[in-house]
Amino acid sequence: MADGDDGKSLKGCERETPLLDELEKGPWPSFVTEIKSASATSESAGDLLGQLELSYEDKVSHWKHGGLVGVLGYGGGVIGRYSDVGDKFPKVAHFHTLRVNQPAAWFYSSEALRTICDIWERHGSGLTNMHGSTGDMILLGTTTDHLEPAFQELTRAGFDLGGSGSAVRTPSCCVGMARCEWACFDAMKLCYDLTMAYQDEIHRPAFPYKFKIKCSACPNDCVAAIARADLSVIGTWKDEIRIDQAEVANYAAAGMDIQRDVCGNCPGKCMDWDGKQLSINNRDCVRCMHCINAMPKALRPGNEKGAVILVGAKAPILQGALLSSVLIPFVAAEELLETLKELIQRIWDFWDEYGTNRERIGELIQRVGLAAFLDGIGLDPVPEMVSAPRDNPYIYYQPAKEDEA
């Protein structure tokens, strides 16, 4: 590209980006539009457009990921990034990212957001990602000499950096009891308590690889913990679903086909509607929330609330994607924090001893086997650990000869 070859940065409006322009033509909002808007006041945003256009032309990334950059006393929280075409685009020759630890459930005041944006316009590109998949607020693009000043301003404003690298990643949670009527435990409080308890593990990487903790206060799992967290805490209940039969009748009177649309879609096949009464065999309920979501005025979670603890999810990196597996089927809400602290320490001790470099805890369990893992952390196996007990159990009943007689 000719733009930037002379070492001068151009604003987005002054730069030709025909390939990136294609990304603005669809029905959805485009990140290209936002970068162009930022480039009106940020030279680094203008150079970012130029480098992205070049990457689309060359069909390769021009980012050199990595580099030993950070802030004083921390080993994580900063993602080092350098351009391999810094001579063409000098304002993104260094383009480091800061991860800022989010408040539980991403509750911000307008003043807090303005404060962060003002800090980032002084020290970085002004571009943010609200929020990264790891949970943190992502501040995109600054130079090495601005890392420490930006960090100091953030801490004075009451913010801290989140986790990165082979560390505990910033715990995240849903809105829980702040806004959700289905919440079975206080997800925001638990997330905050875990964040405070593991400050050293968040800021100073010391593990074989990353460890993510995510908390969803009900089985709807609004933070997708079951798919994305090494340790998932999912709200649930131990007793029976509460039924208001009068409200069930109201749904039927309003035209809902309860047998087809509610009972027929129950994965546990534990519900039945006779036209007057809804019955639930709670022993076969798998807590999927479908019926409660379909008839929220008629059905509610039980009164004995707590959470199920699962382990081992990850996205595909070195190996394929994994979903979490049940580790402890139920912990009462008031016992969650202490139970988790003890369990997490056992898991980390085993992982530190037997995990290999860049091996997530779920991959370690796959490699050594669930039996060895459970023995290593001192837990007994329970039926809930079976992947699909109704369809594909790994323990088979062999009838004795006298049974066949």
Coordinates of C-alpha atoms in Angstrom, one line a residue:
M1 CA 0.0 0.0 0.0
A2 CA 1.1 3.5 -0.7
D3 CA -0.6 5.0 2.4
G4 CA 1.8 5.4 5.3
D5 CA 4.9 4.4 3.3
D6 CA 6.4 7.8 4.0
G7 CA 6.0 7.2 7.8
K8 CA 3.1 9.6 8.0
S9 CA -0.2 8.4 9.5
L10 CA -3.5 9.1 7.8
K11 CA -6.9 9.5 9.2
G12 CA -9.5 6.9 8.3
C13 CA -11.4 9.3 6.1
E14 CA -8.2 10.0 4.1
R15 CA -7.4 6.3 3.4
E16 CA -8.7 4.1 0.7
T17 CA -9.9 0.8 2.2
P18 CA -12.0 -0.9 -0.5
L19 CA -11.8 -4.4 1.1
L20 CA -12.8 -3.2 4.5
D21 CA -15.6 -1.1 3.0
E22 CA -17.3 -4.3 2.0
L23 CA -17.7 -5.2 5.7
E24 CA -20.0 -2.1 6.1
K25 CA -22.5 -3.2 3.4
G26 CA -24.3 -5.9 5.3
P27 CA -27.3 -5.5 7.7
W28 CA -25.2 -5.6 10.9
P29 CA -23.1 -3.0 12.6
S30 CA -19.5 -3.2 11.5
F31 CA -16.3 -2.8 13.5
V32 CA -14.9 -1.0 10.5
T33 CA -17.4 1.8 10.9
E34 CA -16.3 2.2 14.5
I35 CA -12.6 2.3 13.7
K36 CA -13.2 4.9 11.0
S37 CA -15.1 7.0 13.5
A38 CA -12.3 6.7 16.0
S39 CA -9.7 7.6 13.4
A40 CA -11.1 11.1 13.2
T41 CA -9.3 11.8 16.5
S42 CA -6.9 8.9 16.8
E43 CA -3.9 8.5 14.4
S44 CA -3.4 4.9 15.6
A45 CA -7.0 4.0 14.6
G46 CA -6.2 5.4 11.1
D47 CA -3.1 3.3 10.8
L48 CA -5.0 0.3 12.1
L49 CA -7.4 0.6 9.2
G50 CA -4.4 0.7 6.8
Q51 CA -2.8 -2.4 8.3
L52 CA -6.1 -4.3 8.3
E53 CA -6.6 -3.4 4.6
L54 CA -3.1 -4.7 3.9
S55 CA -3.9 -7.9 5.8
Y56 CA -7.0 -8.5 3.7
E57 CA -4.9 -7.9 0.5
D58 CA -2.1 -10.2 1.6
K59 CA -4.4 -12.7 3.3
V60 CA -2.1 -12.9 6.3
S61 CA -2.1 -11.2 9.6
H62 CA 0.6 -8.5 10.1
W63 CA 0.5 -8.8 13.8
K64 CA 3.4 -10.2 15.8
H65 CA 1.8 -11.5 18.9
G66 CA 3.7 -11.6 22.2
G67 CA 6.6 -9.7 23.7
L68 CA 7.6 -9.3 27.3
V69 CA 5.5 -6.2 28.2
G70 CA 3.5 -5.5 31.3
V71 CA 3.1 -3.3 34.3
L72 CA 5.2 -3.2 37.5
G73 CA 4.4 -6.2 39.8
Y74 CA 2.1 -8.0 37.4
G75 CA 2.8 -10.9 35.0
G76 CA -0.5 -10.7 33.3
G77 CA -3.2 -8.3 32.2
V78 CA -1.3 -6.9 29.2
I79 CA -1.4 -8.6 25.7
G80 CA 1.8 -7.7 23.9
R81 CA 1.3 -7.0 20.2
Y82 CA 3.6 -5.6 17.5
S83 CA 3.2 -4.9 13.8
D84 CA 5.6 -6.4 11.2
V85 CA 4.9 -3.5 8.9
G86 CA 5.5 -0.8 11.5
D87 CA 7.5 1.2 9.0
K88 CA 4.4 1.7 6.9
F89 CA 2.0 2.2 9.8
P90 CA 4.1 3.7 12.7
K91 CA 1.2 4.4 15.0
V92 CA 0.5 0.7 15.3
A93 CA 4.1 -0.5 15.5
H94 CA 3.3 -1.1 19.1
F95 CA -0.4 -2.0 19.7
H96 CA -0.6 -3.6 23.1
T97 CA -4.0 -4.5 24.7
L98 CA -5.0 -4.0 28.4
R99 CA -7.5 -6.3 30.0
V100 CA -9.5 -4.4 32.7
N101 CA -11.2 -6.5 35.4
Q102 CA -15.0 -5.9 35.0
P103 CA -17.4 -5.4 37.9
A104 CA -19.5 -8.4 38.6
A105 CA -22.2 -8.9 35.9
W106 CA -20.8 -5.9 34.0
F107 CA -22.7 -3.2 35.9
Y108 CA -21.2 0.2 35.2
S109 CA -22.2 3.7 36.0
S110 CA -22.0 6.3 33.2
E111 CA -19.3 8.1 35.1
A112 CA -17.2 5.0 35.3
L113 CA -17.4 4.3 31.6
R114 CA -16.5 8.0 30.8
T115 CA -13.5 7.7 33.1
I116 CA -12.2 4.7 31.4
C117 CA -12.7 6.1 28.0
D118 CA -11.0 9.4 29.0
I119 CA -8.0 7.4 30.3
W120 CA -7.8 5.4 27.1
E121 CA -7.9 8.4 24.8
R122 CA -5.0 9.9 26.7
H123 CA -2.9 6.7 26.7
G124 CA -4.2 4.5 23.8
S125 CA -6.1 4.3 20.6
G126 CA -9.5 5.1 22.2
L127 CA -10.8 1.7 20.8
T128 CA -12.4 -0.7 23.3
N129 CA -14.0 -4.1 23.1
M130 CA -17.1 -4.3 25.4
H131 CA -16.6 -7.1 26.5
G132 CA -14.0 -9.7 25.5
S133 CA -15.1 -13.4 25.7
T134 CA -12.9 -13.8 28.7
G135 CA -15.0 -11.2 30.6
D136 CA -12.7 -8.3 30.8
M137 CA -13.1 -4.9 29.2
I138 CA -10.6 -4.8 26.4
L139 CA -8.6 -1.6 25.8
L140 CA -7.1 -2.0 22.3
G141 CA -3.8 -0.5 21.3
T142 CA -1.2 1.4 23.1
T143 CA 2.6 1.8 23.1
T144 CA 5.0 0.3 25.7
D145 CA 5.8 3.6 27.3
H146 CA 2.1 4.3 28.0
L147 CA 1.4 1.0 29.7
E148 CA 2.4 2.0 33.2
P149 CA 0.8 5.5 33.1
A150 CA -2.5 4.0 31.9
F151 CA -2.4 1.3 34.6
Q152 CA -1.7 3.9 37.3
E153 CA -4.6 6.1 36.2
L154 CA -6.9 3.0 36.1
T155 CA -6.0 2.0 39.6
R156 CA -6.5 5.5 40.9
A157 CA -10.0 5.4 39.4
G158 CA -10.7 2.1 41.2
F159 CA -10.1 -0.4 38.4
D160 CA -7.6 -3.2 38.1
L161 CA -6.2 -5.4 35.4
G162 CA -7.7 -8.8 34.7
G163 CA -6.0 -12.1 34.0
S164 CA -4.1 -13.2 30.9
G165 CA -1.6 -15.9 30.1
S166 CA -1.3 -19.1 32.1
A167 CA -3.2 -17.7 35.0
V168 CA -6.7 -17.6 36.6
R169 CA -8.7 -15.5 34.1
T170 CA -11.0 -12.9 35.5
P171 CA -14.0 -14.6 37.0
S172 CA -17.3 -13.6 35.4
C173 CA -21.0 -14.1 36.1
C174 CA -24.5 -13.3 35.0
V175 CA -26.7 -10.6 36.6
G176 CA -28.0 -13.2 39.1
M177 CA -30.3 -11.9 41.9
A178 CA -29.8 -8.3 40.7
R179 CA -32.3 -8.8 37.9
C180 CA -33.1 -12.5 37.4
E181 CA -36.1 -14.1 39.2
W182 CA -34.7 -17.6 38.5
A183 CA -31.4 -17.1 40.3
C184 CA -30.6 -20.0 42.6
F185 CA -27.6 -18.3 44.3
D186 CA -26.0 -14.9 44.4
A187 CA -23.8 -15.1 41.4
M188 CA -22.5 -11.5 41.7
K189 CA -21.4 -12.0 45.3
L190 CA -19.7 -15.3 44.5
C191 CA -17.9 -13.9 41.5
Y192 CA -16.6 -10.9 43.6
D193 CA -15.5 -13.1 46.5
L194 CA -13.6 -15.5 44.1
T195 CA -12.0 -12.5 42.4
M196 CA -10.8 -11.1 45.7
A197 CA -9.6 -14.5 46.9
Y198 CA -7.5 -15.2 43.9
Q199 CA -5.8 -11.9 43.2
D200 CA -2.3 -13.4 43.1
E201 CA -3.3 -16.2 40.8
I202 CA -5.0 -13.7 38.4
H203 CA -2.1 -11.3 38.2
R204 CA 0.9 -13.6 38.4
P205 CA 0.7 -16.6 35.9
A206 CA 1.9 -19.8 37.5
F207 CA -0.2 -22.6 35.9
P208 CA 0.3 -24.9 33.0
Y209 CA -2.3 -22.9 31.1
K210 CA -5.3 -20.6 31.6
F211 CA -8.1 -21.4 34.2
K212 CA -11.5 -19.8 33.8
I213 CA -14.2 -19.6 36.4
K214 CA -17.7 -18.6 35.3
C215 CA -20.9 -18.4 37.4
S216 CA -24.5 -18.7 36.1
A217 CA -27.2 -18.3 38.7
C218 CA -29.7 -20.7 37.0
P219 CA -29.6 -23.5 34.4
N220 CA -30.3 -21.0 31.6
D221 CA -26.5 -20.3 31.9
C222 CA -26.5 -16.8 30.4
V223 CA -22.6 -16.6 30.5
A224 CA -22.3 -19.9 28.7
A225 CA -20.1 -21.3 31.5
I226 CA -20.8 -24.9 30.5
A227 CA -19.1 -24.3 27.2
R228 CA -16.4 -21.9 28.1
A229 CA -15.1 -22.3 31.7
D230 CA -12.6 -24.7 33.3
L231 CA -14.8 -24.5 36.4
S232 CA -18.5 -23.8 35.9
V233 CA -20.9 -23.0 38.7
I234 CA -24.5 -23.3 37.5
G235 CA -27.5 -22.5 39.8
T236 CA -30.0 -25.3 40.3
W237 CA -32.5 -26.7 42.9
K238 CA -32.7 -30.0 44.7
D239 CA -36.5 -30.3 45.5
E240 CA -39.5 -30.2 43.2
I241 CA -40.5 -27.6 40.6
R242 CA -43.2 -25.3 42.1
I243 CA -46.4 -25.5 40.1
D244 CA -49.3 -23.0 40.1
Q245 CA -52.1 -25.1 38.4
A246 CA -54.4 -22.1 38.0
E247 CA -51.7 -20.3 35.9
V248 CA -51.1 -23.5 33.9
A249 CA -54.8 -23.5 33.1
N250 CA -54.5 -19.9 32.0
Y251 CA -51.8 -20.7 29.6
A252 CA -53.9 -23.5 28.1
A253 CA -56.9 -21.2 27.9
A254 CA -54.8 -18.6 26.0
G255 CA -54.1 -21.2 23.3
M256 CA -50.8 -22.9 24.4
D257 CA -50.6 -26.6 23.5
I258 CA -49.0 -27.6 26.8
Q259 CA -48.7 -31.3 25.9
R260 CA -47.0 -30.6 22.6
D261 CA -45.0 -27.5 23.3
V262 CA -44.0 -28.1 26.9
C263 CA -44.3 -31.8 27.8
G264 CA -43.3 -32.9 24.3
N265 CA -40.1 -30.9 24.4
C266 CA -39.0 -32.1 27.9
P267 CA -35.7 -34.0 27.5
G268 CA -36.4 -36.0 30.6
K269 CA -39.9 -37.0 29.4
C270 CA -41.0 -36.3 33.0
M271 CA -44.1 -34.1 32.4
D272 CA -47.7 -34.9 31.5
W273 CA -50.8 -32.7 30.9
D274 CA -54.2 -34.3 31.1
G275 CA -56.1 -31.2 30.2
K276 CA -56.7 -30.1 33.7
Q277 CA -53.5 -30.8 35.8
L278 CA -49.8 -30.7 35.0
S279 CA -47.8 -33.4 36.7
I280 CA -44.0 -33.6 36.9
N281 CA -41.9 -36.7 37.9
N282 CA -39.2 -34.6 39.4
R283 CA -36.9 -37.6 39.8
D284 CA -36.4 -37.6 36.0
C285 CA -36.1 -33.8 35.7
V286 CA -32.8 -32.7 34.2
R287 CA -33.2 -29.0 35.2
C288 CA -33.1 -27.8 31.6
M289 CA -35.5 -24.8 32.4
H290 CA -37.5 -25.3 29.2
C291 CA -40.9 -25.6 30.9
I292 CA -40.1 -22.7 33.3
N293 CA -39.1 -20.5 30.4
A294 CA -42.2 -21.5 28.4
M295 CA -44.6 -20.9 31.4
P296 CA -42.9 -18.5 33.7
K297 CA -46.1 -17.5 35.6
A298 CA -47.0 -21.1 36.2
L299 CA -43.7 -22.8 37.1
R300 CA -40.8 -21.8 39.3
P301 CA -37.5 -23.5 40.6
G302 CA -37.8 -25.3 43.9
N303 CA -37.1 -23.8 47.2
E304 CA -33.9 -25.8 48.1
K305 CA -31.5 -23.8 46.0
G306 CA -27.8 -24.1 45.3
A307 CA -25.5 -24.9 42.4
V308 CA -24.0 -27.8 40.4
I309 CA -20.2 -27.6 39.9
L310 CA -18.8 -28.7 36.6
V311 CA -15.3 -28.9 35.2
G312 CA -13.4 -29.1 32.0
A313 CA -14.9 -26.9 29.3
K314 CA -12.7 -25.1 26.6
A315 CA -12.8 -23.8 23.1
P316 CA -10.8 -25.6 20.4
I317 CA -7.1 -24.5 20.5
L318 CA -4.7 -27.4 20.7
Q319 CA -7.5 -30.0 20.7
G320 CA -11.2 -29.9 20.0
A321 CA -13.9 -28.1 22.1
L322 CA -15.0 -29.6 25.3
L323 CA -18.2 -29.1 27.4
S324 CA -18.1 -29.2 31.2
S325 CA -18.7 -32.4 33.1
V326 CA -20.5 -32.7 36.4
L327 CA -18.1 -32.8 39.3
I328 CA -20.4 -32.1 42.3
P329 CA -24.2 -32.4 41.5
F330 CA -25.4 -30.1 44.2
V331 CA -24.0 -27.7 46.8
A332 CA -26.3 -25.6 48.9
A333 CA -26.1 -21.9 48.2
E334 CA -24.8 -20.9 51.6
E335 CA -21.9 -23.5 51.3
L336 CA -20.8 -22.6 47.8
L337 CA -17.8 -20.3 48.5
E338 CA -16.0 -22.5 51.0
T339 CA -16.7 -25.7 49.0
L340 CA -15.3 -24.0 45.8
K341 CA -12.2 -22.8 47.6
E342 CA -11.4 -26.3 48.9
L343 CA -12.2 -27.9 45.5
I344 CA -10.3 -25.4 43.4
Q345 CA -7.2 -25.9 45.6
R346 CA -7.4 -29.7 45.1
I347 CA -7.8 -29.3 41.3
W348 CA -4.9 -26.9 41.1
D349 CA -2.6 -29.2 43.1
F350 CA -3.3 -32.1 40.8
W351 CA -3.0 -29.9 37.7
D352 CA 0.3 -28.4 38.8
E353 CA 1.6 -31.9 39.4
Y354 CA 0.5 -33.7 36.3
G355 CA -0.5 -31.0 33.7
T356 CA 1.7 -30.5 30.7
N357 CA 2.5 -27.1 29.1
R358 CA -0.6 -25.5 27.6
E359 CA -2.9 -28.3 28.8
R360 CA -6.3 -27.2 30.1
I361 CA -7.8 -29.1 33.0
G362 CA -10.4 -30.7 30.7
E363 CA -7.6 -32.0 28.5
L364 CA -5.7 -33.4 31.5
I365 CA -8.9 -35.3 32.6
Q366 CA -9.2 -36.7 29.1
R367 CA -5.6 -37.8 29.1
V368 CA -5.4 -39.4 32.6
G369 CA -9.0 -40.5 32.8
L370 CA -11.8 -39.4 35.1
A371 CA -11.1 -42.1 37.6
A372 CA -7.5 -41.0 38.1
F373 CA -8.6 -37.4 38.3
L374 CA -11.3 -38.1 40.9
D375 CA -8.8 -40.2 42.9
G376 CA -6.2 -37.4 42.7
I377 CA -8.6 -34.7 44.1
G378 CA -10.2 -37.0 46.6
L379 CA -13.8 -37.2 45.3
D380 CA -15.9 -40.3 45.0
P381 CA -17.7 -40.9 41.6
V382 CA -21.4 -40.3 41.6
P383 CA -24.1 -41.2 39.0
E384 CA -24.5 -37.6 37.8
M385 CA -21.0 -37.8 36.3
V386 CA -22.2 -40.2 33.6
S387 CA -22.5 -38.3 30.4
A388 CA -26.0 -39.5 29.3
P389 CA -27.3 -42.1 31.8
R390 CA -30.5 -42.7 29.9
D391 CA -28.9 -43.2 26.5
N392 CA -25.2 -44.1 26.8
P393 CA -24.1 -45.4 30.2
Y394 CA -20.6 -46.7 30.5
I395 CA -21.7 -49.2 33.2
Y396 CA -23.9 -52.0 31.8
Y397 CA -26.2 -54.3 33.7
Q398 CA -25.5 -58.0 32.8
P399 CA -28.4 -60.2 33.9
A400 CA -27.4 -63.2 36.0
K401 CA -28.3 -66.7 34.8
E402 CA -30.9 -67.1 37.5
D403 CA -32.6 -63.9 36.2
E404 CA -32.9 -65.5 32.8
A405 CA -34.5 -68.6 34.1

